[in-house]
Coordinates of C-alpha atoms in Angstrom, one line a residue:
M1 CA 39.8 -13.3 33.6
M2 CA 42.5 -12.3 31.2
E3 CA 44.7 -15.2 32.5
K4 CA 41.9 -17.7 32.1
G5 CA 41.2 -16.4 28.6
S6 CA 44.8 -16.7 27.5
R7 CA 45.0 -20.3 28.8
L8 CA 41.8 -21.2 27.0
E9 CA 43.3 -19.7 23.8
S10 CA 46.2 -22.1 24.2
V11 CA 43.7 -25.0 24.4
G12 CA 42.5 -24.1 20.9
E13 CA 46.0 -23.6 19.6
R14 CA 47.1 -27.1 20.7
Y15 CA 44.0 -28.8 19.2
N16 CA 45.5 -29.7 15.8
S17 CA 48.6 -31.4 17.3
R18 CA 46.5 -33.4 19.8
C19 CA 43.6 -34.2 17.4
I20 CA 43.8 -38.0 18.0
E21 CA 43.5 -37.7 21.8
L22 CA 40.7 -35.1 21.5
R23 CA 38.6 -37.2 19.2
R24 CA 38.4 -40.1 21.7
I25 CA 36.7 -37.7 24.2
R26 CA 34.1 -36.4 21.7
I27 CA 32.3 -33.9 23.8
I28 CA 29.2 -31.7 23.9
L29 CA 28.6 -30.2 20.5
N30 CA 29.5 -30.5 16.8
K31 CA 28.7 -28.1 14.0
E32 CA 26.0 -30.2 12.5
A33 CA 24.3 -30.8 15.9
L34 CA 23.4 -27.2 16.5
P35 CA 19.6 -26.7 16.1
C36 CA 18.6 -24.3 13.3
F37 CA 15.4 -22.6 12.1
P38 CA 14.6 -20.4 9.1
C39 CA 14.4 -16.9 10.6
A40 CA 12.3 -15.7 7.7
G41 CA 10.6 -18.8 6.6
L42 CA 7.2 -17.3 7.0
L43 CA 8.3 -14.4 4.8
G44 CA 9.5 -16.8 2.1
T45 CA 13.2 -16.0 2.6
A46 CA 15.3 -18.8 4.0
T47 CA 17.8 -17.1 6.3
S48 CA 19.3 -19.7 8.5
I49 CA 20.1 -18.8 12.1
R50 CA 22.3 -20.8 14.4
L51 CA 21.1 -21.0 17.9
K52 CA 24.0 -21.7 20.3
F53 CA 22.9 -22.7 23.7
Q54 CA 24.8 -21.8 26.8
L55 CA 24.0 -24.0 29.8
A56 CA 23.5 -22.3 33.1
S57 CA 25.2 -24.1 36.0
A58 CA 22.5 -22.7 38.3
D59 CA 18.8 -22.3 37.3
Y60 CA 16.7 -19.5 38.6
P61 CA 15.0 -20.3 41.9
S62 CA 11.6 -21.2 40.4
M63 CA 13.4 -23.6 38.0
Q64 CA 15.6 -25.6 40.5
S65 CA 13.0 -28.2 41.3
S66 CA 11.6 -28.5 37.7
Q67 CA 12.7 -31.3 35.5
N68 CA 10.3 -31.0 32.6
H69 CA 11.6 -30.1 29.1
E70 CA 9.9 -26.7 28.8
D71 CA 11.3 -25.4 32.1
L72 CA 14.8 -26.7 31.3
G73 CA 14.6 -24.9 28.0
V74 CA 13.9 -21.6 29.7
S75 CA 17.3 -21.6 31.4
Q76 CA 19.1 -21.9 28.1
K77 CA 20.5 -18.7 26.7
L78 CA 20.1 -18.1 22.9
Y79 CA 22.8 -16.6 20.7
Y80 CA 22.0 -15.7 17.1
Q81 CA 24.7 -15.8 14.4
P82 CA 24.5 -16.2 10.6
M83 CA 25.1 -19.8 9.8
P84 CA 28.4 -20.2 8.0
G85 CA 28.7 -22.7 5.2
P86 CA 30.4 -26.1 5.5
G87 CA 34.1 -26.0 6.2
P88 CA 37.0 -28.0 7.4
P89 CA 37.4 -29.1 11.0
I90 CA 38.1 -26.2 13.3
A91 CA 39.8 -25.9 16.7
C92 CA 37.9 -26.5 19.8
R93 CA 36.4 -23.2 21.0
Q94 CA 35.6 -22.7 24.6
I95 CA 33.8 -19.6 25.7
I96 CA 33.6 -19.1 29.4
R97 CA 31.6 -16.2 30.8
F98 CA 31.0 -15.1 34.3
Q99 CA 27.6 -13.6 35.1
T100 CA 25.9 -12.6 38.3
T101 CA 23.9 -15.8 38.8
A102 CA 25.4 -18.4 36.4
F103 CA 28.4 -19.9 34.8
H104 CA 27.7 -20.3 31.1
L105 CA 29.8 -22.6 29.0
M106 CA 29.7 -23.4 25.3
A107 CA 32.1 -25.6 23.5
A108 CA 31.9 -26.1 19.8
V109 CA 33.9 -28.8 18.0
S110 CA 33.6 -29.6 14.3
P111 CA 34.9 -33.2 13.7
P112 CA 35.5 -34.8 10.4
Q113 CA 32.4 -35.0 8.2
Q114 CA 32.0 -38.8 8.4
D115 CA 31.8 -38.8 12.2
S116 CA 29.2 -36.0 12.5
Q117 CA 25.8 -36.6 13.9
S118 CA 22.8 -34.4 13.4
C119 CA 20.5 -33.4 16.3
H120 CA 18.1 -31.3 14.3
S121 CA 14.6 -31.5 15.8
E122 CA 11.6 -32.2 13.7
P123 CA 9.1 -29.4 13.0
H124 CA 6.1 -29.5 15.3
H125 CA 2.9 -28.8 13.3
S126 CA 0.5 -27.7 16.0
P127 CA -1.5 -24.7 17.0
D128 CA 1.3 -23.6 19.3
N129 CA 3.9 -23.8 16.5
I130 CA 2.0 -22.5 13.5
H131 CA 5.0 -21.6 11.4
G132 CA 6.4 -25.1 11.3
S133 CA 9.7 -23.9 12.8
P134 CA 11.4 -26.6 14.7
I135 CA 11.1 -26.4 18.4
S136 CA 14.7 -26.3 19.5
V137 CA 16.0 -29.2 21.6
S138 CA 19.4 -29.0 23.2
C139 CA 22.0 -31.6 22.2
I140 CA 24.0 -30.9 25.3
T141 CA 23.9 -32.7 28.6
S142 CA 21.9 -30.8 31.2
D143 CA 24.0 -32.4 34.0
V144 CA 26.4 -29.7 35.0
D145 CA 28.6 -32.1 37.1
D146 CA 28.9 -34.3 34.0
L147 CA 29.8 -31.3 31.9
R148 CA 32.5 -30.3 34.4
Y149 CA 33.9 -33.8 34.4
K150 CA 34.2 -34.0 30.6
L151 CA 35.9 -30.6 30.5
R152 CA 38.3 -31.8 33.2
E153 CA 39.1 -34.9 31.1
L154 CA 39.6 -32.7 28.1
E155 CA 42.0 -30.4 30.0
T156 CA 43.9 -33.4 31.4
V157 CA 44.5 -34.8 28.0
M158 CA 45.5 -31.5 26.4
L159 CA 47.2 -29.7 29.2
G160 CA 48.3 -32.4 31.6
P161 CA 47.2 -33.5 35.0
N162 CA 48.3 -30.5 36.9
S163 CA 46.1 -27.9 35.2
D164 CA 44.1 -25.8 37.7
I165 CA 41.7 -24.0 35.4
M166 CA 38.6 -26.0 36.4
D167 CA 39.5 -25.8 40.1
S168 CA 39.5 -22.0 39.8
L169 CA 36.2 -22.1 37.9
D170 CA 34.6 -24.4 40.4
S171 CA 35.4 -22.0 43.3
T172 CA 34.0 -19.1 41.3
I173 CA 30.8 -21.1 40.6
Q174 CA 30.3 -21.8 44.3
N175 CA 30.5 -18.1 45.1
E176 CA 28.0 -17.2 42.4
N177 CA 25.4 -19.9 42.8
S178 CA 23.1 -18.0 45.2
P179 CA 20.5 -15.9 43.3
S180 CA 19.7 -12.5 44.7
S181 CA 16.2 -11.3 45.6
S182 CA 16.2 -9.0 42.6
E183 CA 16.8 -12.0 40.3
T184 CA 13.9 -13.8 42.0
E185 CA 11.7 -10.8 41.4
W186 CA 12.9 -10.6 37.7
W187 CA 11.9 -14.2 37.1
K188 CA 8.5 -13.7 38.8
Q189 CA 7.8 -10.7 36.6
K190 CA 8.7 -12.5 33.4
R191 CA 6.6 -15.5 34.2
E192 CA 3.6 -13.4 35.0
V193 CA 3.5 -12.0 31.4
I194 CA 2.7 -15.3 29.8
P195 CA -0.6 -16.4 31.5
R196 CA -2.2 -13.1 30.5
G197 CA -1.7 -14.0 26.8
D198 CA -1.2 -10.4 26.0
L199 CA 0.6 -10.6 22.6
K200 CA 1.1 -6.9 22.3
Q201 CA 2.8 -6.6 25.7
L202 CA 4.9 -9.6 25.0
L203 CA 6.1 -8.0 21.8
I204 CA 6.9 -4.8 23.7
A205 CA 8.8 -6.8 26.3
C206 CA 10.8 -8.6 23.6
G207 CA 11.7 -5.3 21.8
K208 CA 12.8 -3.9 25.1
A209 CA 15.0 -6.9 25.9
V210 CA 16.6 -6.6 22.4
S211 CA 17.2 -2.9 23.0
D212 CA 18.8 -3.6 26.4
G213 CA 21.0 -6.4 25.0
D214 CA 19.3 -8.8 27.4
S215 CA 19.9 -12.0 25.4
L216 CA 18.5 -14.4 28.1
T217 CA 15.1 -12.6 28.2
T218 CA 15.2 -12.1 24.4
G219 CA 15.6 -15.8 23.8
W220 CA 12.9 -16.8 26.2
L221 CA 10.4 -14.2 24.9
M222 CA 11.0 -15.2 21.3
G223 CA 10.2 -18.8 22.1
E224 CA 6.9 -17.7 23.7
L225 CA 6.1 -15.4 20.8
R226 CA 6.5 -18.1 18.3
K227 CA 3.7 -20.0 20.0
M228 CA 1.3 -17.0 19.7
V229 CA 1.9 -15.3 16.3
S230 CA 0.4 -16.4 13.0
V231 CA 0.4 -15.0 9.5
S232 CA -3.2 -16.2 9.2
G233 CA -4.5 -15.0 12.6
D234 CA -6.0 -11.7 13.7
P235 CA -4.2 -8.4 13.0
I236 CA -1.9 -8.4 16.0
Q237 CA -1.0 -12.0 15.4
R238 CA -0.1 -11.3 11.8
L239 CA 1.8 -8.2 12.6
G240 CA 3.5 -9.9 15.5
A241 CA 4.8 -12.6 13.2
Y242 CA 6.6 -10.0 11.0
M243 CA 7.8 -8.0 13.9
L244 CA 9.3 -11.1 15.5
E245 CA 11.0 -11.9 12.3
G246 CA 12.3 -8.4 12.3
L247 CA 13.8 -8.9 15.7
V248 CA 15.4 -12.2 14.7
A249 CA 16.8 -10.6 11.6
K250 CA 18.2 -7.7 13.6
L251 CA 20.1 -10.1 15.9
A252 CA 21.3 -12.1 12.9
L253 CA 22.2 -9.0 10.9
T254 CA 20.1 -10.2 8.0
G255 CA 17.5 -7.4 7.8
S256 CA 18.7 -5.9 4.6
S257 CA 18.7 -9.2 2.7
I258 CA 15.2 -9.9 3.8
Y259 CA 14.0 -6.4 2.8
K260 CA 15.6 -6.8 -0.7
A261 CA 14.0 -10.2 -1.2
L262 CA 10.5 -9.2 -0.3
R263 CA 9.6 -7.2 -3.4
C264 CA 6.0 -6.6 -4.4
K265 CA 6.1 -9.1 -7.3
E266 CA 3.5 -8.9 -10.0
P267 CA 1.9 -12.3 -10.6
L268 CA 3.1 -14.1 -13.8
S269 CA -0.4 -14.4 -15.1
S270 CA -1.7 -11.2 -16.7
E271 CA -5.1 -12.1 -15.4
L272 CA -4.1 -11.5 -11.8
L273 CA -3.7 -8.0 -10.3
S274 CA -0.4 -7.2 -8.6
Y275 CA -0.2 -7.3 -4.9
M276 CA 0.2 -3.6 -4.7
H277 CA -3.0 -3.1 -6.8
I278 CA -4.9 -5.4 -4.4
L279 CA -3.7 -3.2 -1.5
Y280 CA -4.6 -0.1 -3.6
E281 CA -8.2 -1.4 -3.9
V282 CA -8.9 -2.7 -0.4
C283 CA -7.6 0.3 1.5
P284 CA -8.1 4.0 0.6
Y285 CA -4.6 5.1 1.6
F286 CA -3.1 5.3 -1.9
K287 CA -6.3 6.7 -3.4
F288 CA -6.4 9.3 -0.7
G289 CA -2.9 10.5 -1.4
Y290 CA -3.2 10.4 -5.1
M291 CA -6.6 12.2 -5.3
S292 CA -5.4 14.9 -2.8
A293 CA -2.3 15.6 -4.8
N294 CA -4.1 15.6 -8.1
G295 CA -6.7 18.0 -6.7
A296 CA -3.9 20.4 -5.7
I297 CA -2.2 20.1 -9.0
A298 CA -5.4 20.7 -11.1
E299 CA -6.1 23.7 -8.9
A300 CA -2.6 25.2 -9.5
L301 CA -2.5 24.5 -13.2
K302 CA -5.8 26.1 -14.1
G303 CA -5.6 28.0 -17.5
E304 CA -2.2 26.6 -18.4
D305 CA -1.7 25.5 -21.9
R306 CA 1.5 23.5 -21.4
V307 CA 2.0 21.4 -18.3
H308 CA 5.0 19.5 -17.1
I309 CA 4.6 17.1 -14.2
I310 CA 7.6 15.5 -12.5
D311 CA 6.8 12.4 -10.5
F312 CA 9.7 11.3 -8.3
Q313 CA 8.3 7.8 -7.8
I314 CA 5.9 7.0 -10.6
A315 CA 5.6 3.2 -10.0
Q316 CA 2.8 2.0 -12.3
G317 CA 1.6 5.5 -13.1
T318 CA -1.8 4.9 -11.6
Q319 CA -2.0 8.3 -10.0
W320 CA -2.1 10.1 -13.3
I321 CA -5.1 8.3 -14.9
T322 CA -7.7 10.4 -13.1
L323 CA -5.8 13.6 -13.6
I324 CA -5.5 13.1 -17.4
Q325 CA -9.2 12.3 -17.5
A326 CA -10.0 15.5 -15.5
L327 CA -7.8 17.7 -17.7
A328 CA -9.3 16.2 -20.8
A329 CA -12.7 17.4 -19.7
R330 CA -11.5 20.9 -18.9
R331 CA -13.5 23.7 -20.4
G332 CA -11.6 25.2 -23.4
G333 CA -9.8 22.0 -24.1
P334 CA -7.0 20.0 -22.5
P335 CA -3.5 21.3 -22.1
H336 CA -0.4 19.7 -23.6
I337 CA 0.8 17.3 -20.8
R338 CA 4.3 16.1 -20.4
I339 CA 5.1 13.7 -17.5
T340 CA 8.6 12.9 -16.3
G341 CA 8.6 9.6 -14.4
I342 CA 11.5 8.9 -12.0
D343 CA 11.8 5.4 -10.7
D344 CA 14.9 3.3 -10.1
S345 CA 15.5 0.3 -12.3
T346 CA 15.0 -2.2 -9.4
S347 CA 11.3 -1.1 -9.2
A348 CA 10.5 -3.0 -12.4
Y349 CA 9.0 -5.7 -10.2
A350 CA 6.0 -3.5 -9.6
R351 CA 5.4 -3.1 -13.3
D352 CA 6.5 -6.3 -14.9
G353 CA 8.9 -4.2 -17.0
G354 CA 10.7 -0.9 -17.3
L355 CA 9.4 2.6 -17.3
Y356 CA 8.5 2.4 -21.0
I357 CA 5.5 0.3 -20.0
V358 CA 4.2 3.2 -17.9
G359 CA 4.7 5.6 -20.8
Q360 CA 2.8 3.3 -23.1
R361 CA -0.2 2.9 -20.8
L362 CA -0.5 6.7 -20.2
R363 CA 0.0 7.5 -23.9
R364 CA -2.8 5.1 -24.9
L365 CA -5.1 6.7 -22.4
A366 CA -4.2 10.2 -23.5
E367 CA -4.8 9.3 -27.2
S368 CA -8.2 7.8 -26.4
L369 CA -9.1 11.2 -24.7
K370 CA -7.5 13.3 -27.4
V371 CA -5.0 14.9 -25.0
P372 CA -1.6 15.9 -26.4
F373 CA 0.9 13.9 -24.3
E374 CA 4.6 13.2 -23.9
F375 CA 6.3 10.8 -21.5
H376 CA 9.9 11.2 -20.4
A377 CA 11.4 8.2 -18.5
G378 CA 14.0 8.8 -15.8
P379 CA 15.3 5.3 -14.7
M380 CA 17.3 6.3 -11.7
F381 CA 17.3 6.6 -8.0
A382 CA 15.7 9.9 -6.8
C383 CA 18.9 10.7 -4.9
E384 CA 20.8 10.6 -8.2
V385 CA 18.6 13.1 -10.0
K386 CA 20.3 16.3 -11.2
L387 CA 18.9 19.3 -13.1
E388 CA 19.9 18.0 -16.5
N389 CA 17.9 14.8 -16.0
L390 CA 14.6 16.7 -15.7
E391 CA 14.5 18.4 -19.2
I392 CA 13.0 21.6 -18.0
R393 CA 11.5 23.7 -20.9
P394 CA 10.6 27.3 -20.9
G395 CA 6.9 28.1 -21.2
E396 CA 5.7 25.0 -19.2
A397 CA 3.9 25.2 -15.9
L398 CA 5.7 22.9 -13.6
A399 CA 4.2 20.6 -10.9
V400 CA 6.3 18.3 -8.8
N401 CA 4.9 15.2 -7.0
F402 CA 6.4 13.6 -3.9
A403 CA 4.0 10.7 -3.2
L404 CA 5.2 8.3 -0.6
M405 CA 8.8 8.5 -1.6
L406 CA 10.7 11.2 0.3
H407 CA 11.0 9.0 3.3
H408 CA 13.3 6.8 1.2
M409 CA 15.8 9.6 0.8
P410 CA 18.7 9.5 3.3
D411 CA 19.0 12.6 5.3
E412 CA 21.7 14.2 7.4
S413 CA 21.5 11.5 10.0
V414 CA 22.7 8.9 7.4
S415 CA 25.0 10.8 5.1
T416 CA 26.6 14.2 4.8
D417 CA 25.2 14.4 1.3
N418 CA 21.7 14.7 2.9
H419 CA 19.8 13.9 -0.4
R420 CA 16.5 14.5 1.4
D421 CA 17.1 18.3 1.7
R422 CA 19.2 18.5 -1.4
L423 CA 16.3 17.3 -3.5
L424 CA 14.0 19.8 -2.0
R425 CA 16.4 22.6 -2.8
L426 CA 16.8 21.4 -6.3
V427 CA 13.0 21.4 -6.9
K428 CA 12.7 24.9 -5.3
S429 CA 15.2 26.2 -7.8
L430 CA 12.9 25.1 -10.7
S431 CA 10.1 27.6 -9.5
P432 CA 7.3 25.1 -9.7
K433 CA 3.6 26.1 -9.6
V434 CA 2.9 23.5 -7.0
V435 CA 4.7 20.7 -5.1
T436 CA 2.6 18.0 -3.5
L437 CA 3.6 15.8 -0.6
V438 CA 2.1 12.5 0.5
E439 CA 3.7 10.7 3.4
Q440 CA 3.0 8.2 6.1
E441 CA 2.4 9.9 9.4
S442 CA 5.0 8.0 11.4
N443 CA 8.2 8.9 13.2
T444 CA 10.9 6.3 12.5
N445 CA 13.7 8.2 10.9
T446 CA 16.0 9.2 13.7
A447 CA 14.3 7.5 16.6
A448 CA 16.4 5.1 18.7
F449 CA 15.6 1.4 18.3
F450 CA 13.0 0.9 21.1
P451 CA 10.9 4.0 20.4
R452 CA 11.1 3.1 16.7
F453 CA 9.9 -0.4 17.6
L454 CA 6.9 1.0 19.6
E455 CA 6.0 3.4 16.8
T456 CA 6.1 0.5 14.2
L457 CA 3.9 -1.6 16.4
S458 CA 1.4 1.3 16.8
Y459 CA 1.3 2.3 13.2
Y460 CA 1.1 -1.1 11.5
T461 CA -1.4 -2.4 14.0
A462 CA -3.8 0.2 12.6
V463 CA -2.9 -0.7 9.0
F464 CA -3.4 -4.5 9.6
E465 CA -6.7 -3.8 11.4
S466 CA -7.9 -1.8 8.4
I467 CA -7.0 -4.6 6.0
D468 CA -8.8 -7.1 8.1
V469 CA -12.1 -5.2 7.5
S470 CA -11.8 -5.3 3.7
L471 CA -9.9 -8.5 2.9
P472 CA -11.1 -11.7 4.4
R473 CA -8.5 -13.8 6.3
D474 CA -9.1 -16.7 4.0
H475 CA -8.5 -14.6 0.9
K476 CA -5.8 -16.5 -1.1
E477 CA -3.8 -13.3 -1.8
R478 CA -4.0 -11.6 1.6
I479 CA -0.9 -13.2 3.0
N480 CA 1.0 -12.4 -0.2
V481 CA -0.2 -8.8 0.0
E482 CA 0.9 -8.4 3.6
Q483 CA 4.2 -10.3 3.2
H484 CA 5.4 -8.5 0.1
C485 CA 4.0 -5.1 0.6
L486 CA 4.0 -4.5 4.3
A487 CA 6.3 -7.1 6.0
R488 CA 9.3 -5.9 4.1
E489 CA 8.8 -2.4 5.5
V490 CA 8.4 -3.7 9.1
V491 CA 11.5 -5.8 8.8
N492 CA 13.6 -3.0 7.4
I493 CA 12.4 -0.5 10.1
I494 CA 13.2 -3.0 13.0
A495 CA 16.2 -4.9 11.7
C496 CA 18.3 -2.4 9.8
E497 CA 20.4 0.6 10.8
G498 CA 22.4 3.2 8.9
A499 CA 22.2 3.3 5.2
E500 CA 20.6 -0.1 5.1
R501 CA 17.4 1.3 6.8
V502 CA 15.6 2.9 3.9
E503 CA 12.2 3.1 5.5
R504 CA 12.7 6.4 7.3
H505 CA 9.3 8.1 8.0
E506 CA 8.8 11.5 9.5
V507 CA 5.6 13.2 10.8
L508 CA 4.3 16.1 8.8
G509 CA 5.6 18.6 11.4
K510 CA 9.2 17.6 10.4
W511 CA 8.4 17.7 6.7
R512 CA 7.1 21.2 7.2
S513 CA 10.4 22.3 8.7
R514 CA 12.3 20.8 5.8
F515 CA 10.1 22.4 3.2
R516 CA 10.3 25.8 4.8
M517 CA 14.1 25.6 5.2
A518 CA 14.2 24.9 1.4
G519 CA 12.2 28.1 0.8
F520 CA 8.7 26.7 0.2
T521 CA 5.4 28.1 1.5
Q522 CA 2.5 25.8 2.3
H523 CA -0.6 26.3 0.2
P524 CA -3.8 25.1 1.8
L525 CA -5.8 22.4 0.0
S526 CA -9.0 23.5 -1.5
S527 CA -12.5 22.6 -0.2
V528 CA -13.1 20.7 -3.4
V529 CA -10.3 18.3 -2.5
N530 CA -11.8 17.8 1.0
T531 CA -15.2 17.0 -0.5
T532 CA -13.7 14.6 -3.0
I533 CA -12.0 12.6 -0.3
K534 CA -15.1 12.5 1.8
N535 CA -17.0 11.0 -1.1
L536 CA -14.2 8.4 -1.6
L537 CA -14.4 7.3 2.1
E538 CA -18.1 6.5 1.8
E539 CA -17.0 3.4 -0.1
Y540 CA -15.0 2.1 2.8
S541 CA -15.4 1.4 6.5
D542 CA -16.7 4.1 8.8
E543 CA -13.7 3.5 11.0
Y544 CA -11.6 5.7 8.7
R545 CA -11.2 9.2 9.9
L546 CA -10.5 12.3 7.8
E547 CA -9.1 15.4 9.5
E548 CA -8.2 18.8 8.1
R549 CA -5.6 20.6 10.2
D550 CA -3.3 23.5 9.4
G551 CA -3.9 23.4 5.7
A552 CA -3.2 19.6 5.4
L553 CA -5.4 16.5 5.3
Y554 CA -4.9 13.5 7.5
L555 CA -6.4 10.0 6.9
G556 CA -6.4 7.7 9.8
W557 CA -7.8 4.4 11.1
R558 CA -9.9 5.1 14.3
S559 CA -7.7 7.4 16.4
R560 CA -4.4 6.8 14.6
A561 CA -3.4 9.1 11.7
L562 CA -1.7 7.1 9.0
V563 CA -1.2 9.3 5.9
A564 CA -0.9 13.0 5.5
T565 CA -1.0 15.2 2.4
C566 CA -0.3 18.8 1.7
A567 CA 0.7 21.3 -1.1
W568 CA 3.6 23.8 -1.3
R569 CA 4.7 26.6 -3.6

């Protein structure tokens, strides 16, 4: 193999000096002829992926007698690479791989621009191809004998008539053309998946193939999935569309760029609600978390005259509206309230402006209720926060709020800085009256790819099902809500690794361990909080489940817990 590889390298090195002779052969592929499709077109992010086809010299047993286009397409092996920009002609590249059942060959030549020909296929707008992505058609001959002949001609021109590379390859092919019984069984099992039309099982199989590095199965399953998923279908079809894009982005190493592009953008018209606010209204998850945390804070700050609340991800400040209203009605008069809002500058998309907008909204509310109020903005990432950024004052009762944000902090598995635990230790050093935690009940932080894929499928299936109950499928903003507020999370969890994966959820049991290691003690939520949440859920579907366990509250959809909240001191 090493000898063959070195000789093939010499083919490429001689290309420039023999360009005139090579161009008269004009074989197989050119750069413009490679089929492409937008890997994130349905997400609104055009990330082009090049599909390079490797032709198998021997099809699987069930394919040998088939001549129709769909069957021939199955034997093609997909390779995903980011598409480079236009460039000058490059040397002929031959990649020869020996596998158990097939000899795969791919030759890529980029001739001068004026001679190029495009073989892009047209999009098929049909129920089986709902995204408008082009159904890939190979531009390569499917006649393996013809392919060998052309390569022999190329070798003769470039290396001379006495070259024996193709003779060696031919003998190798003859020895490898007989498929084993295990391969026959493999193909039988794969084909049995499709007739059942089980989209969930197909997603799982595709995730497993990606995890195993099985590019042949991956390419085939992705082709089948694209016929079944839909951003306007039922919950599993919609989630499947985003999970499929996550898999494609993972193979193309574009997950991070998609995640950054899919921000929850507030509509330009002031008459429209932001996508996040729509999600806030149609599902009780945010209200559950905010109301639970506010109840614990109000309980801990009883009788205090001066109150300082630090919110490590204040977003639009929606959480504090009901708390300010409750403290304004407190017997004996409201306390002096100071809120420090931490939020990185890139989150302005959720507010249509900087943190000063949040301060103005809350200040106007407090003035209308005659509540003494101050707002301190901290425009920074939470992992950058230091003691001096918090402006701690003596005589103030301190409450700290971690609502759906700690999972964004990198921990020891990402960086030796371990900002997740460092931040907890910093907060403990402030001696707060109460610390509230609201987090998704999901385990995607340190899990390996395939378990993480399965957890994402389970968790977001429940989320999409709950949205389906409250937001009609023909609602004009539903797709925007799901794409900009949920799809970006799905893509990041599936496609990204290391520091680029910022959606790192942990179940409450792991958060308990972290809080206890930082020196905190859990404080049970009061029965008043429980009653308040039960009253809230009466406005929503009876499929939501509220569970009180070990001093914490869990909100779930049917049998799946989705959000957990608890308090610490």
